[in-house]
mmCIF file of C-alpha atoms in Angstrom:
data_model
loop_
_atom_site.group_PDB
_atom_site.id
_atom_site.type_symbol
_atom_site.label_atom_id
_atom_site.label_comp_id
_atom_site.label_asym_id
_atom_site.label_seq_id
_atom_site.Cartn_x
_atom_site.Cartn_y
_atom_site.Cartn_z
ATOM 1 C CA UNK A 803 10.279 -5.204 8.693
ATOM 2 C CA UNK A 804 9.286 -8.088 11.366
ATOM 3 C CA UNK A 805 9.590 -5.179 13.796
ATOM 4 C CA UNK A 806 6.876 -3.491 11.519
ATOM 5 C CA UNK A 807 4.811 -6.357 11.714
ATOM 6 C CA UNK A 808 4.766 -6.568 15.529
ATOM 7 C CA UNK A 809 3.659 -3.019 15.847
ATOM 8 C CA UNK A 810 0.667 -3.080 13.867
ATOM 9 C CA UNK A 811 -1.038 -6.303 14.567
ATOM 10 C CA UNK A 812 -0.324 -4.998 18.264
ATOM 11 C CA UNK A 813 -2.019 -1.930 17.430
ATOM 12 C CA UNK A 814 -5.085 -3.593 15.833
ATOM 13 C CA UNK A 815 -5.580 -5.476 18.918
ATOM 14 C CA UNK A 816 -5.573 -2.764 21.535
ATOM 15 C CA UNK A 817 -7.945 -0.759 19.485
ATOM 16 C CA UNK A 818 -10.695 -3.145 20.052
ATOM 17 C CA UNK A 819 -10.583 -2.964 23.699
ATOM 18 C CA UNK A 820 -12.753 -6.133 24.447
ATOM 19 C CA UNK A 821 -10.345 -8.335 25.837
ATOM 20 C CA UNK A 822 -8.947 -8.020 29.759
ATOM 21 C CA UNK A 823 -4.975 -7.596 29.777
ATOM 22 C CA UNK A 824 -3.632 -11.100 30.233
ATOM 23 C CA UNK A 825 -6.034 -12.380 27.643
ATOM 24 C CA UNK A 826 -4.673 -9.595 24.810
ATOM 25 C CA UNK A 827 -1.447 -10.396 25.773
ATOM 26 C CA UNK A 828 -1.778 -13.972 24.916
ATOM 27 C CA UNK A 829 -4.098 -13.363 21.501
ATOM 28 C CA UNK A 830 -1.311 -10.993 20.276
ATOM 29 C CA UNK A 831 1.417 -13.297 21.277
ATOM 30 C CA UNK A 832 -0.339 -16.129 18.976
ATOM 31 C CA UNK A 833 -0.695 -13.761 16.212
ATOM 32 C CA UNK A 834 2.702 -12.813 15.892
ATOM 33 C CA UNK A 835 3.566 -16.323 15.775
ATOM 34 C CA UNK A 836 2.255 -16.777 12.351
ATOM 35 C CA UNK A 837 4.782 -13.805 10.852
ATOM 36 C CA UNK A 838 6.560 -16.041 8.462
ATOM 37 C CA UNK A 839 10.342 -14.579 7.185
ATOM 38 C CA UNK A 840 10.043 -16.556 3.975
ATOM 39 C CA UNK A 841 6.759 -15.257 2.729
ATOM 40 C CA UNK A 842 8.199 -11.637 4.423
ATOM 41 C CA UNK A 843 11.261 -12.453 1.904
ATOM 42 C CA UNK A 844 9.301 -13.903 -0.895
ATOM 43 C CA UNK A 845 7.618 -11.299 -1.554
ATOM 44 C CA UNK A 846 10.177 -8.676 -1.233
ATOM 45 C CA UNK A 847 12.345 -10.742 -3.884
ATOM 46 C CA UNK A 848 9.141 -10.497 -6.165
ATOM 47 C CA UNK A 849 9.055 -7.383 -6.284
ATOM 48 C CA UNK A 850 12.298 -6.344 -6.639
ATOM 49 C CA UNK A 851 12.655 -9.280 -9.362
ATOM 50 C CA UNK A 852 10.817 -6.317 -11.649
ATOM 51 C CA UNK A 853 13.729 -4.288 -11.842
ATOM 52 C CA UNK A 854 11.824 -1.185 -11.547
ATOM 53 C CA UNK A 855 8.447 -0.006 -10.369
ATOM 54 C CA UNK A 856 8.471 3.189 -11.850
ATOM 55 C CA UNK A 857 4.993 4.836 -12.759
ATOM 56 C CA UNK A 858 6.136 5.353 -16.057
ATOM 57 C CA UNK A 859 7.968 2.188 -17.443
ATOM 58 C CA UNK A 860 5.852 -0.648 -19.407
ATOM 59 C CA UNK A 861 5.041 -2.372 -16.549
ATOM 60 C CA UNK A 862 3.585 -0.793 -14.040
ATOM 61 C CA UNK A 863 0.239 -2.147 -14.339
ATOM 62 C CA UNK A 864 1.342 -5.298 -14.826
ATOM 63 C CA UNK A 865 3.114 -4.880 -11.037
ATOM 64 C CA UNK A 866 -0.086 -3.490 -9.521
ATOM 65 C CA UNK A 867 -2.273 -6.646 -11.113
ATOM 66 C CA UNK A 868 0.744 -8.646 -9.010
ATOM 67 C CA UNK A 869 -0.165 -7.056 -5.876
ATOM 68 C CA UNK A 870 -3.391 -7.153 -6.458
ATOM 69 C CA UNK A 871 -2.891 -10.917 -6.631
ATOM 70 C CA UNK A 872 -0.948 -11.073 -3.550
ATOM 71 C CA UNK A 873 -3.687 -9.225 -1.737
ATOM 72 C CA UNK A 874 -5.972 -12.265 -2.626
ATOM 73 C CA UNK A 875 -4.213 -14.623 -2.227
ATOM 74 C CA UNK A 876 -3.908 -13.282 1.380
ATOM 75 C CA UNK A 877 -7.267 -13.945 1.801
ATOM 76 C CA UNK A 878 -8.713 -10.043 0.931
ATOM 77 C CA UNK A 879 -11.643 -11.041 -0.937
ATOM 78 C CA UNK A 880 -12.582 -7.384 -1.153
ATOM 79 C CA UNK A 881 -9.348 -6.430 -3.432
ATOM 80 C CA UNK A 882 -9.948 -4.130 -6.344
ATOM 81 C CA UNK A 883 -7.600 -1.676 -8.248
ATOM 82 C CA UNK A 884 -8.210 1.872 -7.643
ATOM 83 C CA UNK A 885 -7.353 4.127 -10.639
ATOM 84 C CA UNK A 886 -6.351 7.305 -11.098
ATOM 85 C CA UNK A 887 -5.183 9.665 -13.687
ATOM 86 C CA UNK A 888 -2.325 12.059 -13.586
ATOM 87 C CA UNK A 889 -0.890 15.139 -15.912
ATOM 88 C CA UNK A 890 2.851 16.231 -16.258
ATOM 89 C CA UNK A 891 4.976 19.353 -17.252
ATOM 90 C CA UNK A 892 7.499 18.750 -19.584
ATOM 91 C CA UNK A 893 10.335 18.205 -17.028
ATOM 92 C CA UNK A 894 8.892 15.389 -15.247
ATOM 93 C CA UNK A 895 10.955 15.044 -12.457
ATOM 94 C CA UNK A 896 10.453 18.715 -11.098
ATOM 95 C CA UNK A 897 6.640 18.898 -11.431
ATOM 96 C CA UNK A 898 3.013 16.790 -10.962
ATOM 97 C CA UNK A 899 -0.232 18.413 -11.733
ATOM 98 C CA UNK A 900 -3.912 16.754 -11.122
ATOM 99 C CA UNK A 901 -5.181 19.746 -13.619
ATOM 100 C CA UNK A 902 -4.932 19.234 -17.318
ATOM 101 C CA UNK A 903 -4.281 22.705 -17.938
ATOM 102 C CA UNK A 904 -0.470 23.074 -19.688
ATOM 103 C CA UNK A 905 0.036 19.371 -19.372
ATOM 104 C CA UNK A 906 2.627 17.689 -22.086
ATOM 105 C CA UNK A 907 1.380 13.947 -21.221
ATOM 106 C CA UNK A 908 -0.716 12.044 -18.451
ATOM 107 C CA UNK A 909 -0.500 8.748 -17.306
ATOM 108 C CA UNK A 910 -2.620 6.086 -15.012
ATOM 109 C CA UNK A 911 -2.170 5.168 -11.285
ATOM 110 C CA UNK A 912 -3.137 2.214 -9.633
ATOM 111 C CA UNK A 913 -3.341 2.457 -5.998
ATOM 112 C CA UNK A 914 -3.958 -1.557 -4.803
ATOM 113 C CA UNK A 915 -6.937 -1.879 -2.174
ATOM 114 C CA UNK A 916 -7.825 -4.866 0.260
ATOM 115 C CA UNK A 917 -10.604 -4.689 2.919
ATOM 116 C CA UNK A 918 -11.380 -6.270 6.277
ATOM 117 C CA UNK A 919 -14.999 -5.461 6.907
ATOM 118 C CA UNK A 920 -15.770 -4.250 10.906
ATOM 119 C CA UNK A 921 -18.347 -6.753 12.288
ATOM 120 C CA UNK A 922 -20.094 -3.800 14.552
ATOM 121 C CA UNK A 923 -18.665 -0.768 13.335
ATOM 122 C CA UNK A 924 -17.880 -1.061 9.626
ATOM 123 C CA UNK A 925 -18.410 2.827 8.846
ATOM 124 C CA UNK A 926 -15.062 3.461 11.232
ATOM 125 C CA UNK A 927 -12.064 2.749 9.041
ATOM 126 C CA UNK A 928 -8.657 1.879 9.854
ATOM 127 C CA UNK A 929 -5.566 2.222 7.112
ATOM 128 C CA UNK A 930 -2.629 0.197 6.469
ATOM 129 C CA UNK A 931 -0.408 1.479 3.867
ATOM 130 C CA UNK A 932 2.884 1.480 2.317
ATOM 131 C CA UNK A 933 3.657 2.678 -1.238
ATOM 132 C CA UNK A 934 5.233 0.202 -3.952
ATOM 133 C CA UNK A 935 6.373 2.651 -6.614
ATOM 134 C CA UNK A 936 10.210 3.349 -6.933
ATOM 135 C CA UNK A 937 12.708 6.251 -8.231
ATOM 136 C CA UNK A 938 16.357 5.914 -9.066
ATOM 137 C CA UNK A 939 18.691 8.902 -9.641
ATOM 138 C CA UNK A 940 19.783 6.846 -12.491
ATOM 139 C CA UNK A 941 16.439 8.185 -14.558
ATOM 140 C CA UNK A 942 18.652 10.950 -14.954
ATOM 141 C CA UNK A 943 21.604 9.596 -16.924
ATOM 142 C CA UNK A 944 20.977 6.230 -17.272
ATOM 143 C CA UNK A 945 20.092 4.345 -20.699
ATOM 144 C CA UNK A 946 18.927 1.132 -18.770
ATOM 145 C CA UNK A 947 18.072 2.777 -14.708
ATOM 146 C CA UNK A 948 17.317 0.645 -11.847
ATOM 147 C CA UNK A 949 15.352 1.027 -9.069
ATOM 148 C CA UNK A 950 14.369 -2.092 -7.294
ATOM 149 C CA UNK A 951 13.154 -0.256 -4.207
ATOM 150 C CA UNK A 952 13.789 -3.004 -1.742
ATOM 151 C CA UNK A 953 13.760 -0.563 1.517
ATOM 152 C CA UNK A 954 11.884 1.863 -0.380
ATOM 153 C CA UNK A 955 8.694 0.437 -0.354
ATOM 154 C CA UNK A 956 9.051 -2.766 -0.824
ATOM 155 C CA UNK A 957 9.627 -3.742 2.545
ATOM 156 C CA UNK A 958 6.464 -1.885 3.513
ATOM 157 C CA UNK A 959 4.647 -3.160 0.972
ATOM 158 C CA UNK A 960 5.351 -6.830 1.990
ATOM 159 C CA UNK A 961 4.259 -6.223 5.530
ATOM 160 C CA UNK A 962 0.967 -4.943 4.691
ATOM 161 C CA UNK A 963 0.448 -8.109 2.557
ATOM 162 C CA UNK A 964 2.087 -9.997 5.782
ATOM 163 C CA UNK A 965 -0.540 -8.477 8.445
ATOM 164 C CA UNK A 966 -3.512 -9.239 6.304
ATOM 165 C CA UNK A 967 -2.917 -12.955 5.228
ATOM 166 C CA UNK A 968 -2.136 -13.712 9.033
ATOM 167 C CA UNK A 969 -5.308 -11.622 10.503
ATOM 168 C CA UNK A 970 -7.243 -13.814 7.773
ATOM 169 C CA UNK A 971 -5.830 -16.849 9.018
ATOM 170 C CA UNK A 972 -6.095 -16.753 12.478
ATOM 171 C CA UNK A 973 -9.816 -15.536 11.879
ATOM 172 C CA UNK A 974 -9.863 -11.961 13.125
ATOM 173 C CA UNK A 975 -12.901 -9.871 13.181
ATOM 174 C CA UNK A 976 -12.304 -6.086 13.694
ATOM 175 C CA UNK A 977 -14.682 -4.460 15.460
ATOM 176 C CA UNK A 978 -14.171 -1.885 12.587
ATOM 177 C CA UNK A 979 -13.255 -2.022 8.840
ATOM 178 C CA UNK A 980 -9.997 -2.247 8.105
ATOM 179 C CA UNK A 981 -8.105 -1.151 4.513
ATOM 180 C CA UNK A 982 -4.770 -2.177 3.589
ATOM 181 C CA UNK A 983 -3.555 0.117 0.510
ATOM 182 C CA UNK A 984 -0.311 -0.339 -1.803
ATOM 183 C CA UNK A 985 0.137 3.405 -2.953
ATOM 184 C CA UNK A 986 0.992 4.048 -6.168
ATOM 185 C CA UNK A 987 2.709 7.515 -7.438
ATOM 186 C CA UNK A 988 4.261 8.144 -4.343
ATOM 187 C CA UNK A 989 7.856 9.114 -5.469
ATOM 188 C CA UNK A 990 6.111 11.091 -7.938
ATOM 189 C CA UNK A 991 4.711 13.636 -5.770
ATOM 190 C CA UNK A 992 2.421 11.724 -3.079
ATOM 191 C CA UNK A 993 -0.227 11.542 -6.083
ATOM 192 C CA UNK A 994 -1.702 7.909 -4.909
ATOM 193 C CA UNK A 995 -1.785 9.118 -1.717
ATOM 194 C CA UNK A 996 -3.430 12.162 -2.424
ATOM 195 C CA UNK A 997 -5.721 10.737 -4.618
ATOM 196 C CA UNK A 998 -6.842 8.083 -1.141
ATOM 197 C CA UNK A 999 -7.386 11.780 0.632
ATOM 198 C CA UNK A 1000 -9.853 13.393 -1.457
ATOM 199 C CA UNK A 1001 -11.724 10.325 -1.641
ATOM 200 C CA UNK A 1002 -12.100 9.971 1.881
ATOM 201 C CA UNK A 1003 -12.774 13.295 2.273
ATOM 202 C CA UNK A 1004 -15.340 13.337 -0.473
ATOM 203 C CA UNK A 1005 -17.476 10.875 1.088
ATOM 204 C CA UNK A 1006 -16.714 11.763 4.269
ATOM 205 C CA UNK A 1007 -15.355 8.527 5.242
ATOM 206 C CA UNK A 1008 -14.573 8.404 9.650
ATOM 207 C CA UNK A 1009 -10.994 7.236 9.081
ATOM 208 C CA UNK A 1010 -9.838 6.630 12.942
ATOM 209 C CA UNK A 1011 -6.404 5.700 12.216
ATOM 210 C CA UNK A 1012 -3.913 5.835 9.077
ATOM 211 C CA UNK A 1013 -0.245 3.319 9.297
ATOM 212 C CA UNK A 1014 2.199 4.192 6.840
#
């Protein structure tokens, strides 16, 4: 997850290209000694201290208004949730439709959003993602199933939340905009995902680089 970390905030550095070698090597070298294991840990223990974040248990918006908190408390001022809508065949672990038609029940997604606005290039967009919904084979034959998710997202999820209260910190300005999104639906059939996708493509959004 640290290793994660590294990576990106690396990445975000050598895609502005305005600093000379020995300079970005000491700028990303005092970034990534603000990654902090306890906050890493924190909020990994937060989330998995729900249990479950399965898109269809009582509290799943309850976890997305969590992240959504996390996200400003990072220091994303622009952090909204993104809501979608999604239909199911009976047997809901085989099966995810968009379409209405021979649906037996729908239910809401909330895919979490954050923003860095770019300071000279805001229309170029740059993605950091990691999805925070969970599945357990225990759904299956379980009356009380678990699925804490800890690797699966939740570690992802936490670095995302990591990189932006760290790049808000230290005072970074991105030449262009940068998004960090907390998927929802993903272990459902890639429906928050998705649902990002036809946005962008929609509006036809220049989206230079996606991080999962």
């Amino acid at each position: 997850m640290k290793r994660f970390v590294y990576i990106i905030i690396s990445i975000l550095f050598v895609a502005r290209l305005s600093y000379s070698q020995t300079a970005l090597d000491s700028v990303i070298k005092s970034y990534l000694s603000e990654i902090n294991k306890d906050s890493l840990k924190q909020t990994m223990l937060e989330l998995e201290s729900f249990k479950t974040r399965y898109d269809i248990e009582p509290n799943h918006k309850d976890i997305a208004k969590y992240l959504l908190k996390k996200f400003q408390k990072a220091g994303l001022n622009t952090s909204y949730l993104d809501t979608f809508r999604y239909f199911t065949t009976r047997y809901l672990t085989t099966r995810y439709l968009f379409s209405p038609k021979n649906r037996d029940s729908s239910y809401w997604g909330y895919n979490v959003m954050g923003e860095i606005k770019g300071s000279a290039k805001p229309e170029k967009v740059y993605i950091l993602c990691a999805h925070y919904d969970t599945y357990s084979f225990e759904y299956r034959d379980s009356l009380n199933p678990q699925a804490p998710g800890a690797d699966d997202n939740g570690s992802g999820t936490a670095s995302i939340i990591e990189i932006a209260r760290i790049l808000v910190a230290k005072g970074y300005k991105p030449n262009a905009t940068i998004r960090f999104v907390a998927f929802d639906a993903e272990e459902v059939g890639l429906l928050g995902s998705y649902f990002l996708a036809e946005k962008i493509k929609r509006a036809d959004i220049n989206l230079r680089m996606l991080v999962n």
